[in-house]
Amino acid sequence: MSSHEVSFADMAGAIRALAMDAVEAANSGHPGMPMGMADVATVLFSDFLKFDPSAPDWSDRDRFVLSAGHGSMLIYALLNLTGYARPTIEDIRNFRQWKGPCAGHPENFLLDGVEATTGPLGQGLAMAVGMAMAERHLNSAFGDELVDHRTWVVAGDGCLMEGINHEAIGLAGHLKLGHLNVLWDDNNITIDGSTELSTSENIAARYEATGWHVTSCDGHDPEDIRRALQEAQESELPSLVACRTVIGKGAPTKQGTAAAHGAPLGEDEIKGAREAIGWQYEPFVIPDPIRDAWKATASRGRDAHRDWLNRLKEADQREEFERRMDGDLPDLGPIDDYIADLVSKEQKVATRKASEMALGVINDAIPETIGGSADLTGSNNTKAGGIGAFSADDYSGRYVYFGIREFGMAAAMNGMALHGGVIPYGGTFLIFSDYARNAIRLSALQQVRAIYVMTHDSIGLGEDGPTHQPIEQIMSLRLIPNLKVYRPADIVETAECWKLALMDRDTPSVLCLSRQGLPQVRREGGMLSAKGAYRLKSAEAERKVILIATGSEVQVALATAQQLESKGVGADVISMPCMETFAEQDEAYREDLLPNVNPDTILRVSIEAGATLGWERYTMANGLNIGLDRFGASAPGNVLFEQFGFTADAIVPQIMDKLKR
Amino acid sequence: MSSHEVSFADMAGAIRALAMDAVEAANSGHPGMPMGMADVATVLFSDFLKFDPSAPDWSDRDRFVLSAGHGSMLIYALLNLTGYARPTIEDIRNFRQWKGPCAGHPENFLLDGVEATTGPLGQGLAMAVGMAMAERHLNSAFGDELVDHRTWVVAGDGCLMEGINHEAIGLAGHLKLGHLNVLWDDNNITIDGSTELSTSENIAARYEATGWHVTSCDGHDPEDIRRALQEAQESELPSLVACRTVIGKGAPTKQGTAAAHGAPLGEDEIKGAREAIGWQYEPFVIPDPIRDAWKATASRGRDAHRDWLNRLKEADQREEFERRMDGDLPDLGPIDDYIADLVSKEQKVATRKASEMALGVINDAIPETIGGSADLTGSNNTKAGGIGAFSADDYSGRYVYFGIREFGMAAAMNGMALHGGVIPYGGTFLIFSDYARNAIRLSALQQVRAIYVMTHDSIGLGEDGPTHQPIEQIMSLRLIPNLKVYRPADIVETAECWKLALMDRDTPSVLCLSRQGLPQVRREGGMLSAKGAYRLKSAEAERKVILIATGSEVQVALATAQQLESKGVGADVISMPCMETFAEQDEAYREDLLPNVNPDTILRVSIEAGATLGWERYTMANGLNIGLDRFGASAPGNVLFEQFGFTADAIVPQIMDKLKR
């Protein structure tokens, strides 16, 4: 056969064969989705998706997000067939193996062309919403010449059933993100069996109620798929295309059943499937004509890329555009000046307010920040620097009213950061980091610069009571790899931590900020927060105690030290705005702050109004941990600090008692 | 005025006055919702809700859930006015104060009549779904005579915008929970301002798409409210009543705006509101006629309660019904026999499979268990003991296909446990505890017996890769107060932990279970898991090392100890299936297992395939922590254990190196 004799079925067959063969070789994986969506994906890549395999980072490419990430073989097959450098066939043979790039679920940090790490259901689609937001925002700044692309999503029933789906599509519908198209693998099957076991929803009606355009197609009829995708592309609303498919299409006995979903098909079934789809080739063999036909699908994108490069060359804003898309920060001089100025005068403010003040400077100095709050704007103090609302009427706005959608917000932030050209931040109460937790984890796993502004960071929030008072949240966020958890003690540390968060290109940050006013404890510059912890006060009498505190408890540590000194007990105070960063310092620095001597010689004491588990890393097992290992209570914040013992008067006797032993 | 001259406006006015005056006195709180929903609540309590203030625990009462928990003064006012023993007017004067029962958000453990702790948005409604499920399930067992009540919810825009709303209403619609009625405070206002800032959704259409009956009413017109509630009550589907209200109704300048939402109205505004609503009484004064009129609303419920008591007396199943509603377990002999039998023979099984085996016995012995999975039935091994599906066609079923709704599942479990008469359990992958995290927290805060079956508890799950491999989840769950996190090492510990979880009436449990097969390490009975940790193996040579491990790493600890002993280094192995329970043991027991001596004398080593932060509590700062402080990877589980160093061969040299220092 020559390449012009290659049929649509041959092309889709290549996807199906690679998917079932790779899963079989790995003895693990999900063949059902790639086989079911092979026809839709073939139409999408052949006739709609704008992509250039030779330039996977081209900023005006369409984004393709496989929200149903368990069907990872679909994207690996597509990337291989269309001519991306990786995955090679050898990579695909190593599907799901140690050090291979073809992981069980697609990982953005392993393969170009994988726009997002997916698998945790619902989040791919929700990240796509963020990508589509970033696209429209950058379009408003740089025009159609430089920014005019679409975001395409393949999502399954799981993605649509998860709660985050409601948040994501609500946001997309409200913002009229017409460049977002979701291809729903409508196959009526979930892991447990028929969708009828657990849902009776009219999904089309729900999407329509949320401001989406909805259409459907026979997901195995190329003409009908093309018609539906065209319709989606033309709509000014975000679109859902219900692609009616048969899961595991081609597998003679397992197609259309849950048996095709998440396990190798087995030798006999694969043999039967080869016959059914007319694929007579050996595993992992793609005949040249079929490969050529697939590679030809990239020509549209290659041409578009060339034209775009020509436009870029001529563009007035080229330099600024490239800076932003490269993720390089502009001059941070204004922020340094702001911090220098803070040191020279003393102010008592809540760190959430200090964050707003820092953000005012940041938003003026860095045009690519785009931020918002999950309906707590006035509490999170996230609207600063005179930025206006990002809305369907005005995509140039930089303030996002995310609504009461914490999880959707965090996922959208990930999508924006992955898209590039913007630096997203978003606020809620720290307690509701719980709602967004897996998206924060995905920020960390995907190595994106997303900045979480989490206010009301302890019992200090007061009257709202235990449902709203973080206890375990700070420590539990510290447990997430590649996440920086900052808890600044005052206005100076807050500004420093903001700057550090902005400078960390591959690591998300959480800023834990107080509701209540905090006295300024820092009167010198030097960006001391950059080491994660530093000696804020040195012992005057012989050092017997080292107090380690964060955030609003640093002032308590200072008062405690003062009382100890008055009793002739020397005490250092260490402010530790970022435990993770401190852990990265060299041993000499860490040993200088926290010498490895027996607690009998120097007692180490942690003070943090939250769970104590974890603090033993720094206080040693026989140190003293002042914290809160129970739920909070409803009362004014200062009363709670008293009652729960976060005062020098309550802490000093415990230290004296320990010292006596 | 006499009590029959009391008008509807007077009754609703009492709510409005108490709400605005309490918030003013506390200088903190949310007057807008209680004032806006005062009329709806007055109709609901007067004409619909079945309640008896003298018997707040009466099991056939209607459940009233204030999902918009920030409007807590609504329920405090209602409980006081209708004649519950608490809150008293004095309690209401102490709104949001230390030790008062009128917390910022309603807490189920502080006041009878508060059915659920609410405030984290969306979860009240989702818990109500669980209550309605429990009601129908118990109805199927005990008939209309004993169980026939409704669940009423007051929810705000926030509750409806949160992702969990989609999960909860999807489940309720699918299950046709006609006894569930949601009164939506449709006031077009959120904290940030108009709902138009963040949503364009047609909520009625969305609910209809999900199988709900939807109606609406003028939320300030008693007749219209009555009509709508009647309609909701008559529908065989769950019902949403859109109550069009004005937030802060009565406040002359602030009503209808976000200013009325979450802050005291201020003296002048309150004065104006008193005039507007015709309330001429002093703060916290309720004239007797008005109080009498309110108390009279309880007569319907009192009569119904009396009739019910008469029916209970006659009921054949009285004893079993009372046992279940009291939360007492039946004879656990079969479970003890099962465990005894396990000890006598050795089996290698995954602990998820061991859980299924234990559940088979449990579900046979304890008819009140009701469980399910968030679409991972075959992976979580949660369907055991021959129980059938709980469905709209058959509410007697005990297996719930929760769908891909982890958060909704956990909240529904809370609702079921709060309702009483059932013991809920639910499964998902441990990684997706992140999705449900705040509901797990609410299990703990509300002190309910909900049992989470969390499988695939480490990198041992293998090929699915880092998005699916828990790293920080186990330790982060341990940080939640009043939650037991079990990680059993083998089939015996799994059965023991299940039994312990069932016996813990006021504490939820998480069972962390392996995907992979684990050898049986226990060959003796004695319910050793009940102490949280125990010495599984004693040092043979002089004890130089104590190895502490959990779950699948206990076998690694045993192999490590064996190698150490062969080098003449004595090593204890401690299995620690529950860190929290171990912490509760007396000092002598803890000291016996982990003597407080310098690491130079006895080195303590933790082995757990997860985050190490926290383990220093038990290994001391100079101990050794074998764990994983990075994200996992995609490869077969045994390869990952090798590569990440969870083998005796990798661990022994590290120990020998430490011992040499």
PDB file of N, CA and C in Angstrom, chain A residues 405-442:
ATOM      1  N   ARG A 405     -15.225  28.040  44.473  1.00  0.00           N
ATOM      2  CA  ARG A 405     -14.733  26.901  43.694  1.00  0.00           C
ATOM      3  C   ARG A 405     -13.231  26.738  43.963  1.00  0.00           C
ATOM      4  N   GLU A 406     -12.890  26.297  45.159  1.00  0.00           N
ATOM      5  CA  GLU A 406     -11.475  26.230  45.535  1.00  0.00           C
ATOM      6  C   GLU A 406     -10.694  25.239  44.672  1.00  0.00           C
ATOM      7  N   PHE A 407     -11.269  24.075  44.478  1.00  0.00           N
ATOM      8  CA  PHE A 407     -10.588  23.030  43.708  1.00  0.00           C
ATOM      9  C   PHE A 407     -10.456  23.471  42.240  1.00  0.00           C
ATOM     10  N   GLY A 408     -11.562  23.992  41.722  1.00  0.00           N
ATOM     11  CA  GLY A 408     -11.544  24.481  40.345  1.00  0.00           C
ATOM     12  C   GLY A 408     -10.547  25.613  40.163  1.00  0.00           C
ATOM     13  N   MET A 409     -10.456  26.474  41.158  1.00  0.00           N
ATOM     14  CA  MET A 409      -9.493  27.576  41.108  1.00  0.00           C
ATOM     15  C   MET A 409      -8.066  27.046  41.023  1.00  0.00           C
ATOM     16  N   ALA A 410      -7.751  26.116  41.917  1.00  0.00           N
ATOM     17  CA  ALA A 410      -6.379  25.605  41.957  1.00  0.00           C
ATOM     18  C   ALA A 410      -6.028  24.900  40.652  1.00  0.00           C
ATOM     19  N   ALA A 411      -6.966  24.126  40.131  1.00  0.00           N
ATOM     20  CA  ALA A 411      -6.700  23.430  38.865  1.00  0.00           C
ATOM     21  C   ALA A 411      -6.558  24.441  37.731  1.00  0.00           C
ATOM     22  N   ALA A 412      -7.388  25.467  37.728  1.00  0.00           N
ATOM     23  CA  ALA A 412      -7.280  26.504  36.693  1.00  0.00           C
ATOM     24  C   ALA A 412      -5.926  27.209  36.798  1.00  0.00           C
ATOM     25  N   MET A 413      -5.472  27.445  38.027  1.00  0.00           N
ATOM     26  CA  MET A 413      -4.148  28.040  38.207  1.00  0.00           C
ATOM     27  C   MET A 413      -3.073  27.143  37.591  1.00  0.00           C
ATOM     28  N   ASN A 414      -3.192  25.852  37.818  1.00  0.00           N
ATOM     29  CA  ASN A 414      -2.236  24.930  37.194  1.00  0.00           C
ATOM     30  C   ASN A 414      -2.276  25.054  35.676  1.00  0.00           C
ATOM     31  N   GLY A 415      -3.485  25.099  35.147  1.00  0.00           N
ATOM     32  CA  GLY A 415      -3.620  25.215  33.697  1.00  0.00           C
ATOM     33  C   GLY A 415      -3.007  26.506  33.171  1.00  0.00           C
ATOM     34  N   MET A 416      -3.237  27.591  33.887  1.00  0.00           N
ATOM     35  CA  MET A 416      -2.658  28.872  33.457  1.00  0.00           C
ATOM     36  C   MET A 416      -1.136  28.816  33.473  1.00  0.00           C
ATOM     37  N   ALA A 417      -0.598  28.253  34.559  1.00  0.00           N
ATOM     38  CA  ALA A 417       0.863  28.174  34.674  1.00  0.00           C
ATOM     39  C   ALA A 417       1.432  27.254  33.599  1.00  0.00           C
ATOM     40  N   LEU A 418       0.757  26.147  33.330  1.00  0.00           N
ATOM     41  CA  LEU A 418       1.225  25.228  32.292  1.00  0.00           C
ATOM     42  C   LEU A 418       1.172  25.891  30.919  1.00  0.00           C
ATOM     43  N   HIS A 419       0.127  26.681  30.695  1.00  0.00           N
ATOM     44  CA  HIS A 419       0.025  27.372  29.417  1.00  0.00           C
ATOM     45  C   HIS A 419       1.210  28.296  29.224  1.00  0.00           C
ATOM     46  N   GLY A 420       1.575  28.967  30.300  1.00  0.00           N
ATOM     47  CA  GLY A 420       2.701  29.892  30.215  1.00  0.00           C
ATOM     48  C   GLY A 420       2.268  31.286  29.845  1.00  0.00           C
ATOM     49  N   GLY A 421       3.165  32.236  30.122  1.00  0.00           N
ATOM     50  CA  GLY A 421       2.886  33.629  29.801  1.00  0.00           C
ATOM     51  C   GLY A 421       2.192  34.382  30.912  1.00  0.00           C
ATOM     52  N   VAL A 422       1.734  33.650  31.908  1.00  0.00           N
ATOM     53  CA  VAL A 422       1.089  34.272  33.071  1.00  0.00           C
ATOM     54  C   VAL A 422       1.629  33.601  34.341  1.00  0.00           C
ATOM     55  N   ILE A 423       1.555  34.335  35.439  1.00  0.00           N
ATOM     56  CA  ILE A 423       1.888  33.759  36.744  1.00  0.00           C
ATOM     57  C   ILE A 423       0.631  33.841  37.600  1.00  0.00           C
ATOM     58  N   PRO A 424      -0.010  32.688  37.842  1.00  0.00           N
ATOM     59  CA  PRO A 424      -1.283  32.721  38.561  1.00  0.00           C
ATOM     60  C   PRO A 424      -1.122  32.700  40.076  1.00  0.00           C
ATOM     61  N   TYR A 425      -2.004  33.430  40.755  1.00  0.00           N
ATOM     62  CA  TYR A 425      -2.121  33.276  42.203  1.00  0.00           C
ATOM     63  C   TYR A 425      -3.596  33.209  42.553  1.00  0.00           C
ATOM     64  N   GLY A 426      -3.893  32.588  43.679  1.00  0.00           N
ATOM     65  CA  GLY A 426      -5.291  32.448  44.062  1.00  0.00           C
ATOM     66  C   GLY A 426      -5.432  32.291  45.558  1.00  0.00           C
ATOM     67  N   GLY A 427      -6.507  32.834  46.082  1.00  0.00           N
ATOM     68  CA  GLY A 427      -6.671  32.850  47.522  1.00  0.00           C
ATOM     69  C   GLY A 427      -7.904  32.128  48.024  1.00  0.00           C
ATOM     70  N   THR A 428      -7.769  31.579  49.203  1.00  0.00           N
ATOM     71  CA  THR A 428      -8.911  31.124  49.985  1.00  0.00           C
ATOM     72  C   THR A 428      -8.441  31.056  51.439  1.00  0.00           C
ATOM     73  N   PHE A 429      -9.344  30.638  52.325  1.00  0.00           N
ATOM     74  CA  PHE A 429      -8.906  30.391  53.696  1.00  0.00           C
ATOM     75  C   PHE A 429      -8.002  29.162  53.702  1.00  0.00           C
ATOM     76  N   LEU A 430      -6.998  29.181  54.547  1.00  0.00           N
ATOM     77  CA  LEU A 430      -6.059  28.050  54.591  1.00  0.00           C
ATOM     78  C   LEU A 430      -6.783  26.721  54.818  1.00  0.00           C
ATOM     79  N   ILE A 431      -7.837  26.743  55.626  1.00  0.00           N
ATOM     80  CA  ILE A 431      -8.543  25.493  55.918  1.00  0.00           C
ATOM     81  C   ILE A 431      -9.049  24.867  54.627  1.00  0.00           C
ATOM     82  N   PHE A 432      -9.408  25.703  53.661  1.00  0.00           N
ATOM     83  CA  PHE A 432      -9.998  25.156  52.439  1.00  0.00           C
ATOM     84  C   PHE A 432      -8.944  24.728  51.420  1.00  0.00           C
ATOM     85  N   SER A 433      -7.671  24.820  51.824  1.00  0.00           N
ATOM     86  CA  SER A 433      -6.646  24.112  51.048  1.00  0.00           C
ATOM     87  C   SER A 433      -7.027  22.633  50.975  1.00  0.00           C
ATOM     88  N   ASP A 434      -7.746  22.156  51.996  1.00  0.00           N
ATOM     89  CA  ASP A 434      -8.250  20.774  51.955  1.00  0.00           C
ATOM     90  C   ASP A 434      -9.081  20.514  50.706  1.00  0.00           C
ATOM     91  N   TYR A 435      -9.934  21.464  50.347  1.00  0.00           N
ATOM     92  CA  TYR A 435     -10.805  21.271  49.182  1.00  0.00           C
ATOM     93  C   TYR A 435      -9.970  21.182  47.893  1.00  0.00           C
ATOM     94  N   ALA A 436      -8.869  21.905  47.883  1.00  0.00           N
ATOM     95  CA  ALA A 436      -8.061  22.021  46.666  1.00  0.00           C
ATOM     96  C   ALA A 436      -6.824  21.137  46.711  1.00  0.00           C
ATOM     97  N   ARG A 437      -6.744  20.305  47.726  1.00  0.00           N
ATOM     98  CA  ARG A 437      -5.461  19.681  48.045  1.00  0.00           C
ATOM     99  C   ARG A 437      -4.827  18.896  46.895  1.00  0.00           C
ATOM    100  N   ASN A 438      -5.624  18.110  46.187  1.00  0.00           N
ATOM    101  CA  ASN A 438      -4.989  17.315  45.151  1.00  0.00           C
ATOM    102  C   ASN A 438      -4.519  18.171  43.974  1.00  0.00           C
ATOM    103  N   ALA A 439      -5.146  19.314  43.781  1.00  0.00           N
ATOM    104  CA  ALA A 439      -4.660  20.218  42.727  1.00  0.00           C
ATOM    105  C   ALA A 439      -3.372  20.902  43.178  1.00  0.00           C
ATOM    106  N   ILE A 440      -3.240  21.183  44.461  1.00  0.00           N
ATOM    107  CA  ILE A 440      -1.974  21.743  44.972  1.00  0.00           C
ATOM    108  C   ILE A 440      -0.879  20.702  44.776  1.00  0.00           C
ATOM    109  N   ARG A 441      -1.226  19.454  45.061  1.00  0.00           N
ATOM    110  CA  ARG A 441      -0.264  18.371  44.823  1.00  0.00           C
ATOM    111  C   ARG A 441       0.150  18.321  43.345  1.00  0.00           C
ATOM    112  N   LEU A 442      -0.834  18.511  42.463  1.00  0.00           N
ATOM    113  CA  LEU A 442      -0.497  18.490  41.038  1.00  0.00           C
ATOM    114  C   LEU A 442       0.326  19.712  40.631  1.00  0.00           C
TER     115      LEU A 442
END
